[in-house]
CSV table of C-alpha atoms in Angstrom, one decimal:
chain,number,residue,atom,x,y,z
A,816,MET,CA,0.0,0.0,0.0
A,817,LEU,CA,1.3,3.4,-0.9
A,818,ASN,CA,1.3,6.0,1.9
A,819,ASP,CA,-0.1,9.5,1.5
A,820,SER,CA,3.2,11.1,0.5
A,821,GLU,CA,3.9,8.4,-2.1
A,822,MET,CA,0.4,8.8,-3.5
A,823,ASN,CA,1.1,12.5,-3.9
A,824,ARG,CA,4.7,12.2,-5.1
A,825,TYR,CA,3.8,9.7,-7.8
A,826,SER,CA,0.3,10.9,-8.6
A,827,ARG,CA,1.1,11.8,-12.2
A,828,GLN,CA,2.6,8.4,-13.1
A,829,ILE,CA,-0.1,6.5,-11.1
A,830,ARG,CA,-2.3,7.9,-13.9
A,831,LEU,CA,-0.2,5.9,-16.3
A,832,PHE,CA,0.2,2.5,-14.6
A,833,GLY,CA,-1.9,2.7,-11.4
A,834,GLU,CA,-1.0,2.2,-7.8
A,835,GLU,CA,-0.2,-1.4,-8.6
A,836,GLY,CA,2.4,-0.3,-11.1
A,837,GLN,CA,3.9,2.2,-8.6
A,838,GLU,CA,4.1,-0.6,-6.0
A,839,MET,CA,5.9,-2.7,-8.5
A,840,LEU,CA,8.5,0.0,-9.1
A,841,LEU,CA,8.9,0.5,-5.3
A,842,ARG,CA,9.5,-3.2,-4.9
A,843,THR,CA,12.2,-3.2,-7.6
A,844,SER,CA,15.9,-3.1,-6.8
A,845,VAL,CA,18.1,-1.8,-9.6
A,846,PHE,CA,21.8,-1.9,-10.2
A,847,ILE,CA,23.2,1.0,-12.1
A,848,ALA,CA,26.7,0.4,-13.4
A,849,GLY,CA,28.4,3.8,-13.6
A,850,ALA,CA,27.6,7.3,-12.3
A,851,GLY,CA,28.8,9.2,-15.4
A,852,GLY,CA,26.8,10.7,-18.3
A,853,LEU,CA,24.3,7.8,-18.8
A,854,GLY,CA,24.4,6.9,-15.1
A,855,SER,CA,23.4,10.5,-14.1
A,856,VAL,CA,20.3,10.5,-16.3
A,857,ILE,CA,19.4,6.9,-15.5
A,858,SER,CA,19.7,7.3,-11.7
A,859,LEU,CA,18.0,10.7,-11.5
A,860,TYR,CA,14.9,9.4,-13.4
A,861,MET,CA,14.9,6.1,-11.6
A,862,ALA,CA,15.1,7.8,-8.2
A,863,ALA,CA,12.4,10.3,-9.1
A,864,ALA,CA,10.1,7.6,-10.5
A,865,GLY,CA,10.4,5.6,-7.3
A,866,PHE,CA,12.4,2.5,-8.1
A,867,GLY,CA,12.5,1.3,-4.5
A,868,LYS,CA,16.1,0.5,-4.1
A,869,ILE,CA,19.0,1.9,-6.2
A,870,ARG,CA,22.5,0.6,-6.0
A,871,ILE,CA,24.9,2.8,-8.1
A,872,VAL,CA,28.5,2.0,-8.5
A,873,ASP,CA,31.4,4.1,-9.7
A,874,CYS,CA,35.1,4.0,-8.9
A,875,ASP,CA,36.0,7.5,-10.1
A,876,SER,CA,36.1,11.0,-8.6
A,877,VAL,CA,34.3,14.0,-10.2
A,878,GLU,CA,36.4,16.0,-12.6
A,879,LEU,CA,35.7,19.4,-14.1
A,880,SER,CA,35.5,17.9,-17.6
A,881,ASN,CA,32.7,15.6,-16.4
A,882,LEU,CA,30.3,18.4,-15.6
A,883,ASN,CA,29.2,19.1,-19.2
A,884,ARG,CA,27.1,16.0,-19.0
A,885,GLN,CA,27.2,14.3,-15.6
A,886,ILE,CA,24.3,16.1,-14.1
A,887,LEU,CA,24.4,14.1,-10.8
A,888,HIS,CA,27.4,16.1,-9.8
A,889,ALA,CA,27.8,19.8,-9.1
A,890,ASN,CA,30.8,22.1,-9.3
A,891,ALA,CA,31.5,21.8,-5.6
A,892,ASP,CA,31.8,18.0,-6.1
A,893,VAL,CA,35.0,18.2,-8.2
A,894,GLY,CA,37.5,16.0,-6.5
A,895,ARG,CA,34.9,14.0,-4.5
A,896,PRO,CA,34.0,10.4,-5.3
A,897,LYS,CA,31.1,10.3,-7.8
A,898,ALA,CA,29.4,7.8,-5.6
A,899,LYS,CA,29.2,10.3,-2.7
A,900,SER,CA,27.7,13.1,-4.8
A,901,ALA,CA,25.4,10.6,-6.5
A,902,TYR,CA,24.1,9.5,-3.0
A,903,GLU,CA,23.5,13.1,-2.0
A,904,THR,CA,21.8,14.1,-5.2
A,905,LEU,CA,19.5,11.0,-5.4
A,906,THR,CA,18.5,11.1,-1.8
A,907,GLY,CA,17.9,14.8,-2.1
A,908,ILE,CA,15.5,14.1,-5.0
A,909,ASN,CA,13.7,11.3,-3.4
A,910,PRO,CA,14.3,10.6,0.3
A,911,GLU,CA,11.6,7.9,0.3
A,912,ILE,CA,13.6,5.3,-1.6
A,913,GLU,CA,16.7,3.4,-0.5
A,914,VAL,CA,19.9,4.5,-2.2
A,915,GLU,CA,23.2,2.7,-1.9
A,916,ALA,CA,26.2,4.4,-3.7
A,917,LEU,CA,29.5,2.5,-3.8
A,918,VAL,CA,33.0,3.5,-4.7
A,919,GLU,CA,34.0,0.3,-6.4
A,920,THR,CA,35.6,-0.9,-9.7
A,921,ILE,CA,33.2,-3.5,-11.2
A,922,SER,CA,35.2,-6.7,-11.8
A,923,GLU,CA,34.8,-10.5,-12.0
A,924,ASP,CA,35.7,-10.6,-8.3
A,925,ASN,CA,32.9,-8.4,-7.0
A,926,ILE,CA,30.2,-8.6,-9.6
A,927,ASP,CA,28.2,-11.3,-7.7
A,928,GLN,CA,28.3,-9.4,-4.5
A,929,LEU,CA,27.4,-6.1,-6.2
A,930,LEU,CA,24.4,-7.7,-7.9
A,931,GLN,CA,23.0,-9.4,-4.8
A,932,GLY,CA,19.3,-8.7,-4.6
A,933,SER,CA,19.1,-6.7,-7.8
A,934,HIS,CA,16.2,-7.3,-10.2
A,935,LEU,CA,17.6,-5.5,-13.2
A,936,ILE,CA,20.9,-4.1,-14.5
A,937,MET,CA,21.3,-0.6,-16.1
A,938,ASP,CA,24.3,-0.3,-18.3
A,939,ALA,CA,25.8,3.1,-17.9
A,940,MET,CA,29.4,2.0,-18.5
A,941,ASP,CA,31.9,3.6,-20.9
A,942,ASN,CA,33.7,0.5,-22.0
A,943,PHE,CA,32.9,-2.9,-23.5
A,944,PRO,CA,35.0,-5.2,-21.3
A,945,VAL,CA,32.8,-4.3,-18.2
A,946,ARG,CA,29.6,-4.4,-20.4
A,947,TYR,CA,30.5,-8.0,-21.4
A,948,LEU,CA,30.9,-8.7,-17.7
A,949,LEU,CA,27.5,-7.3,-16.9
A,950,ASN,CA,26.0,-9.2,-19.9
A,951,ARG,CA,27.4,-12.5,-18.5
A,952,ALA,CA,26.1,-11.7,-15.0
A,953,ALA,CA,22.7,-10.9,-16.4
A,954,LEU,CA,22.6,-14.2,-18.3
A,955,GLN,CA,23.7,-16.1,-15.3
A,956,ARG,CA,21.2,-14.5,-13.0
A,957,LYS,CA,18.5,-14.4,-15.7
A,958,ILE,CA,17.8,-10.7,-15.0
A,959,PRO,CA,17.4,-8.1,-17.8
A,960,LEU,CA,20.1,-5.8,-18.9
A,961,PHE,CA,19.2,-2.4,-20.3
A,962,HIS,CA,22.0,-1.4,-22.6
A,963,GLY,CA,22.9,2.1,-23.7
A,964,ALA,CA,26.0,3.7,-25.2
A,965,ILE,CA,26.8,7.1,-26.7
A,966,SER,CA,29.4,9.0,-28.7
A,967,GLY,CA,29.0,12.6,-29.6
A,968,TYR,CA,25.6,13.1,-31.1
A,969,GLN,CA,25.0,9.4,-31.6
A,970,GLY,CA,23.5,6.8,-29.2
A,971,GLN,CA,22.3,3.3,-29.2
A,972,ALA,CA,20.0,1.3,-26.8
A,973,THR,CA,18.5,-2.1,-26.6
A,974,THR,CA,16.9,-4.4,-24.0
A,975,ILE,CA,18.3,-7.8,-23.3
A,976,ILE,CA,16.1,-10.4,-21.7
A,977,PRO,CA,18.1,-13.6,-20.9
A,978,GLY,CA,16.5,-16.7,-22.4
A,979,LYS,CA,14.4,-14.6,-24.8
A,980,THR,CA,16.5,-12.1,-26.8
A,981,ALA,CA,20.0,-12.0,-28.2
A,982,CYS,CA,22.6,-11.0,-25.6
A,983,LEU,CA,25.1,-8.2,-25.8
A,984,SER,CA,27.8,-10.5,-27.2
A,985,CYS,CA,25.4,-11.7,-30.0
A,986,ILE,CA,24.9,-8.1,-31.1
A,987,PHE,CA,28.4,-6.8,-30.6
A,988,PRO,CA,30.7,-9.9,-30.8
A,989,ARG,CA,33.8,-7.7,-30.7
A,990,ALA,CA,34.5,-4.5,-28.7
A,991,PRO,CA,35.5,-1.3,-30.5
A,992,PRO,CA,38.9,0.0,-29.4
A,993,ALA,CA,39.0,2.0,-26.1
A,994,THR,CA,39.2,5.7,-26.9
A,995,THR,CA,38.2,9.1,-25.4
A,996,PHE,CA,34.9,9.7,-27.0
A,997,PRO,CA,33.2,13.0,-27.6
A,998,ALA,CA,30.3,13.4,-25.2
A,999,LEU,CA,27.3,15.7,-25.2
A,1000,GLY,CA,25.0,15.8,-22.1
A,1001,SER,CA,21.8,15.9,-24.2
A,1002,THR,CA,22.8,12.7,-26.0
A,1003,CYS,CA,23.2,11.0,-22.6
A,1004,GLY,CA,19.7,12.4,-21.8
A,1005,VAL,CA,18.1,10.8,-24.9
A,1006,ILE,CA,19.7,7.4,-24.4
A,1007,GLY,CA,19.5,7.2,-20.6
A,1008,SER,CA,15.8,8.2,-20.8
A,1009,ILE,CA,15.1,5.4,-23.2
A,1010,GLN,CA,16.8,3.0,-20.9
A,1011,VAL,CA,14.7,4.1,-18.0
A,1012,THR,CA,11.5,4.0,-20.1
A,1013,GLU,CA,12.4,0.4,-21.0
A,1014,ALA,CA,12.9,-0.5,-17.3
A,1015,VAL,CA,9.6,1.1,-16.3
A,1016,LYS,CA,7.8,-0.8,-19.1
A,1017,TYR,CA,9.5,-4.1,-18.1
A,1018,VAL,CA,8.5,-3.7,-14.4
A,1019,THR,CA,5.0,-2.7,-15.1
A,1020,SER,CA,4.5,-5.1,-18.1
A,1021,ALA,CA,3.6,-2.2,-20.4
A,1022,GLY,CA,4.1,-1.7,-24.1
A,1023,LYS,CA,6.6,-3.2,-26.4
A,1024,LEU,CA,10.2,-3.6,-25.2
A,1025,LEU,CA,13.3,-3.0,-27.4
A,1026,GLU,CA,13.7,-6.8,-27.6
A,1027,ASN,CA,16.0,-7.9,-30.4
A,1028,ARG,CA,15.9,-4.3,-31.7
A,1029,LEU,CA,18.8,-2.0,-31.5
A,1030,LEU,CA,17.7,1.6,-31.4
A,1031,LEU,CA,20.1,4.1,-33.1
A,1032,TRP,CA,19.8,7.8,-32.3
A,1033,ASP,CA,21.4,10.2,-34.7
A,1034,GLY,CA,21.1,13.6,-33.0
A,1035,LEU,CA,23.0,15.3,-35.8
A,1036,ASN,CA,20.3,14.4,-38.3
A,1037,GLY,CA,17.5,14.3,-35.8
A,1038,CYS,CA,16.6,10.7,-36.6
A,1039,LEU,CA,15.9,7.5,-34.8
A,1040,GLU,CA,16.2,4.2,-36.6
A,1041,GLU,CA,16.2,0.6,-35.5
A,1042,MET,CA,18.0,-2.6,-36.5
A,1043,ALA,CA,16.5,-6.0,-36.0
A,1044,TYR,CA,18.8,-8.8,-34.8
A,1045,GLY,CA,18.5,-12.3,-33.4
A,1046,ARG,CA,20.5,-14.7,-31.2
A,1047,ASN,CA,23.8,-15.8,-32.6
A,1048,THR,CA,23.8,-19.6,-32.3
A,1049,ALA,CA,27.6,-19.5,-32.0
A,1050,CYS,CA,27.6,-16.8,-29.3
A,1051,ARG,CA,30.4,-17.2,-26.8
A,1052,ASP,CA,28.3,-16.1,-23.9
A,1053,CYS,CA,24.7,-17.4,-24.4
A,1054,SER,CA,24.8,-20.2,-27.0
A,1055,ASP,CA,25.5,-22.9,-24.5
A,1056,ARG,CA,23.0,-21.8,-22.0
A,1057,GLU,CA,19.8,-23.7,-21.4
A,1058,TYR,CA,16.8,-21.7,-20.3
B,1455,MET,CA,23.5,-2.4,-61.0
B,1456,LEU,CA,22.4,0.0,-58.3
B,1457,VAL,CA,22.9,-0.7,-54.6
B,1458,LYS,CA,22.3,1.4,-51.5
B,1459,VAL,CA,24.7,2.0,-48.7
B,1460,LEU,CA,23.3,3.1,-45.3
B,1461,ALA,CA,25.8,4.4,-42.9
B,1462,PHE,CA,25.5,4.9,-39.1
B,1463,ALA,CA,27.3,6.8,-36.4
B,1464,GLY,CA,31.0,7.6,-37.3
B,1465,PHE,CA,30.5,6.1,-40.8
B,1466,ARG,CA,27.6,8.4,-41.4
B,1467,GLU,CA,29.8,11.4,-40.7
B,1468,ILE,CA,32.1,10.2,-43.5
B,1469,LEU,CA,29.8,8.8,-46.1
B,1470,GLY,CA,26.6,10.7,-45.4
B,1471,LYS,CA,23.4,9.0,-44.3
B,1472,GLU,CA,22.8,7.0,-47.4
B,1473,ARG,CA,24.1,6.9,-50.9
B,1474,GLU,CA,23.4,4.9,-54.0
B,1475,LEU,CA,26.3,3.3,-55.9
B,1476,GLU,CA,26.5,1.8,-59.4
B,1477,ILE,CA,28.5,-1.4,-59.2
B,1478,LYS,CA,29.2,-4.2,-61.6
B,1479,GLU,CA,26.7,-7.1,-61.8
B,1480,ALA,CA,27.0,-9.6,-59.0
B,1481,ALA,CA,29.7,-7.6,-57.2
B,1482,THR,CA,30.2,-8.8,-53.6
B,1483,ALA,CA,29.8,-6.8,-50.4
B,1484,LYS,CA,33.6,-7.0,-50.1
B,1485,GLU,CA,34.0,-5.4,-53.5
B,1486,LEU,CA,31.4,-2.7,-52.6
B,1487,LEU,CA,33.3,-1.9,-49.4
B,1488,ALA,CA,36.6,-1.8,-51.4
B,1489,GLU,CA,35.0,0.7,-53.8
B,1490,LEU,CA,33.9,2.9,-50.9
B,1491,ALA,CA,37.4,2.8,-49.5
B,1492,GLN,CA,38.8,3.9,-52.8
B,1493,VAL,CA,36.3,6.8,-53.1
B,1494,SER,CA,36.9,7.9,-49.4
B,1495,PRO,CA,40.3,7.5,-47.7
B,1496,ARG,CA,38.6,8.5,-44.5
B,1497,PHE,CA,36.2,5.6,-44.8
B,1498,LYS,CA,39.2,3.3,-45.6
B,1499,GLU,CA,41.0,4.4,-42.4
B,1500,ALA,CA,37.8,4.0,-40.3
B,1501,ALA,CA,36.7,0.7,-41.6
B,1502,PHE,CA,39.9,-1.2,-42.5
B,1503,ASP,CA,43.1,-1.9,-40.5
B,1504,GLU,CA,46.7,-1.5,-41.7
B,1505,SER,CA,46.7,-5.0,-43.2
B,1506,GLY,CA,43.6,-4.1,-45.3
B,1507,ALA,CA,41.2,-6.3,-43.3
B,1508,LEU,CA,37.8,-5.0,-42.2
B,1509,ARG,CA,38.0,-4.0,-38.6
B,1510,ASP,CA,36.6,-6.8,-36.6
B,1511,TYR,CA,34.1,-4.8,-34.6
B,1512,VAL,CA,32.4,-3.2,-37.6
B,1513,LEU,CA,28.8,-4.4,-38.0
B,1514,LEU,CA,27.3,-5.1,-41.4
B,1515,MET,CA,23.8,-5.8,-42.5
B,1516,ILE,CA,22.4,-6.6,-45.9
B,1517,ASN,CA,18.7,-5.7,-46.3
B,1518,ARG,CA,18.6,-5.1,-42.5
B,1519,LYS,CA,19.8,-8.7,-41.8
B,1520,ARG,CA,23.0,-9.1,-40.0
B,1521,ILE,CA,25.8,-10.7,-42.0
B,1522,ASP,CA,28.9,-12.5,-40.8
B,1523,PRO,CA,31.9,-10.4,-42.1
B,1524,ILE,CA,34.0,-13.6,-42.4
B,1525,LEU,CA,31.4,-15.8,-44.1
B,1526,ASP,CA,29.1,-13.5,-46.0
B,1527,LEU,CA,31.3,-10.8,-47.5
B,1528,SER,CA,31.9,-12.7,-50.7
B,1529,ARG,CA,28.2,-13.3,-51.3
B,1530,PRO,CA,27.1,-11.6,-54.6
B,1531,LEU,CA,24.8,-8.6,-54.1
B,1532,GLN,CA,21.7,-8.1,-56.1
B,1533,GLU,CA,20.2,-5.0,-57.7
B,1534,GLY,CA,18.6,-2.8,-55.0
B,1535,ASP,CA,20.3,-4.5,-52.1
B,1536,GLU,CA,21.0,-2.2,-49.1
B,1537,LEU,CA,24.2,-2.6,-47.2
B,1538,ALA,CA,24.2,-1.0,-43.7
B,1539,ILE,CA,27.4,-0.4,-41.9
B,1540,PHE,CA,27.9,0.8,-38.4
B,1541,PRO,CA,30.4,0.8,-35.5
B,1542,PRO,CA,29.3,-0.1,-32.0
B,1543,LEU,CA,29.3,3.0,-29.7
B,1544,ALA,CA,31.1,2.6,-26.4
B,1545,GLY,CA,30.8,5.8,-24.5
B,1546,GLY,CA,28.7,6.4,-21.4
């Protein structure tokens, strides 16, 4: 049952998916991998929407060059761990949910522990090696992975449901080289918002998910396109799994 | 014959969103990519490595269906085929 404050806080989205939908969000624990450009948008909207428990993880400290896009952090946060300012911003926006913000480097060694109790994984990373790690963990735990990535004006997003859709390695068998990519806050806004919309739809069983569809945002030309794909029967990460 | 090339992300900045190309009958996807590389040195640098091999992370689709760059590049194209090419984005 929602209390009076929750009824008021979420009243505009209760119009969308009812009190039942809101209760589902409040019962959902999410893992957000990264508190950078995508992680800022994802965590702000998830906290505001009332996902009941948010665990956000980032190993870095805030740098001045982050502030053009990483809207979780303020000028006064430069030099502080991103997890700390993330905690303050998110609890400031919504003190009625549980926020856990950890200064950790996501690795093979701690991924199991970090994902403990999480119902879904939000990909807000900036590199493919950790994305592949999240993908394998999602497959192993049979929990969805909401993928997003950006570069400059361009972005991509898709929703991976283990046992149902292609996995991240089916779509992107090989990682592009690591590089310092150009980044625009508003592109993070578009892609992070799509990822959160997908998570809301997944939890409340609404609409049509980006399953086996890679959404491609081209901000420069103002167009959104999609590419259909399927499971790769020879995929190194999901082909030998039985569901 | 006329085929269409649809480029995404970084490739779009080089080739434009889409372009039609006149290529010889039954030319392969590999030959089409080689022709694009000849027309655009920037595309050549972005899509191929120093040894001339297609960079392994580049994704290709023919008529919106994913193709395997190792197995399917030598398949002959047909009039009106659409080759889509895009690099995965990695930033966050």
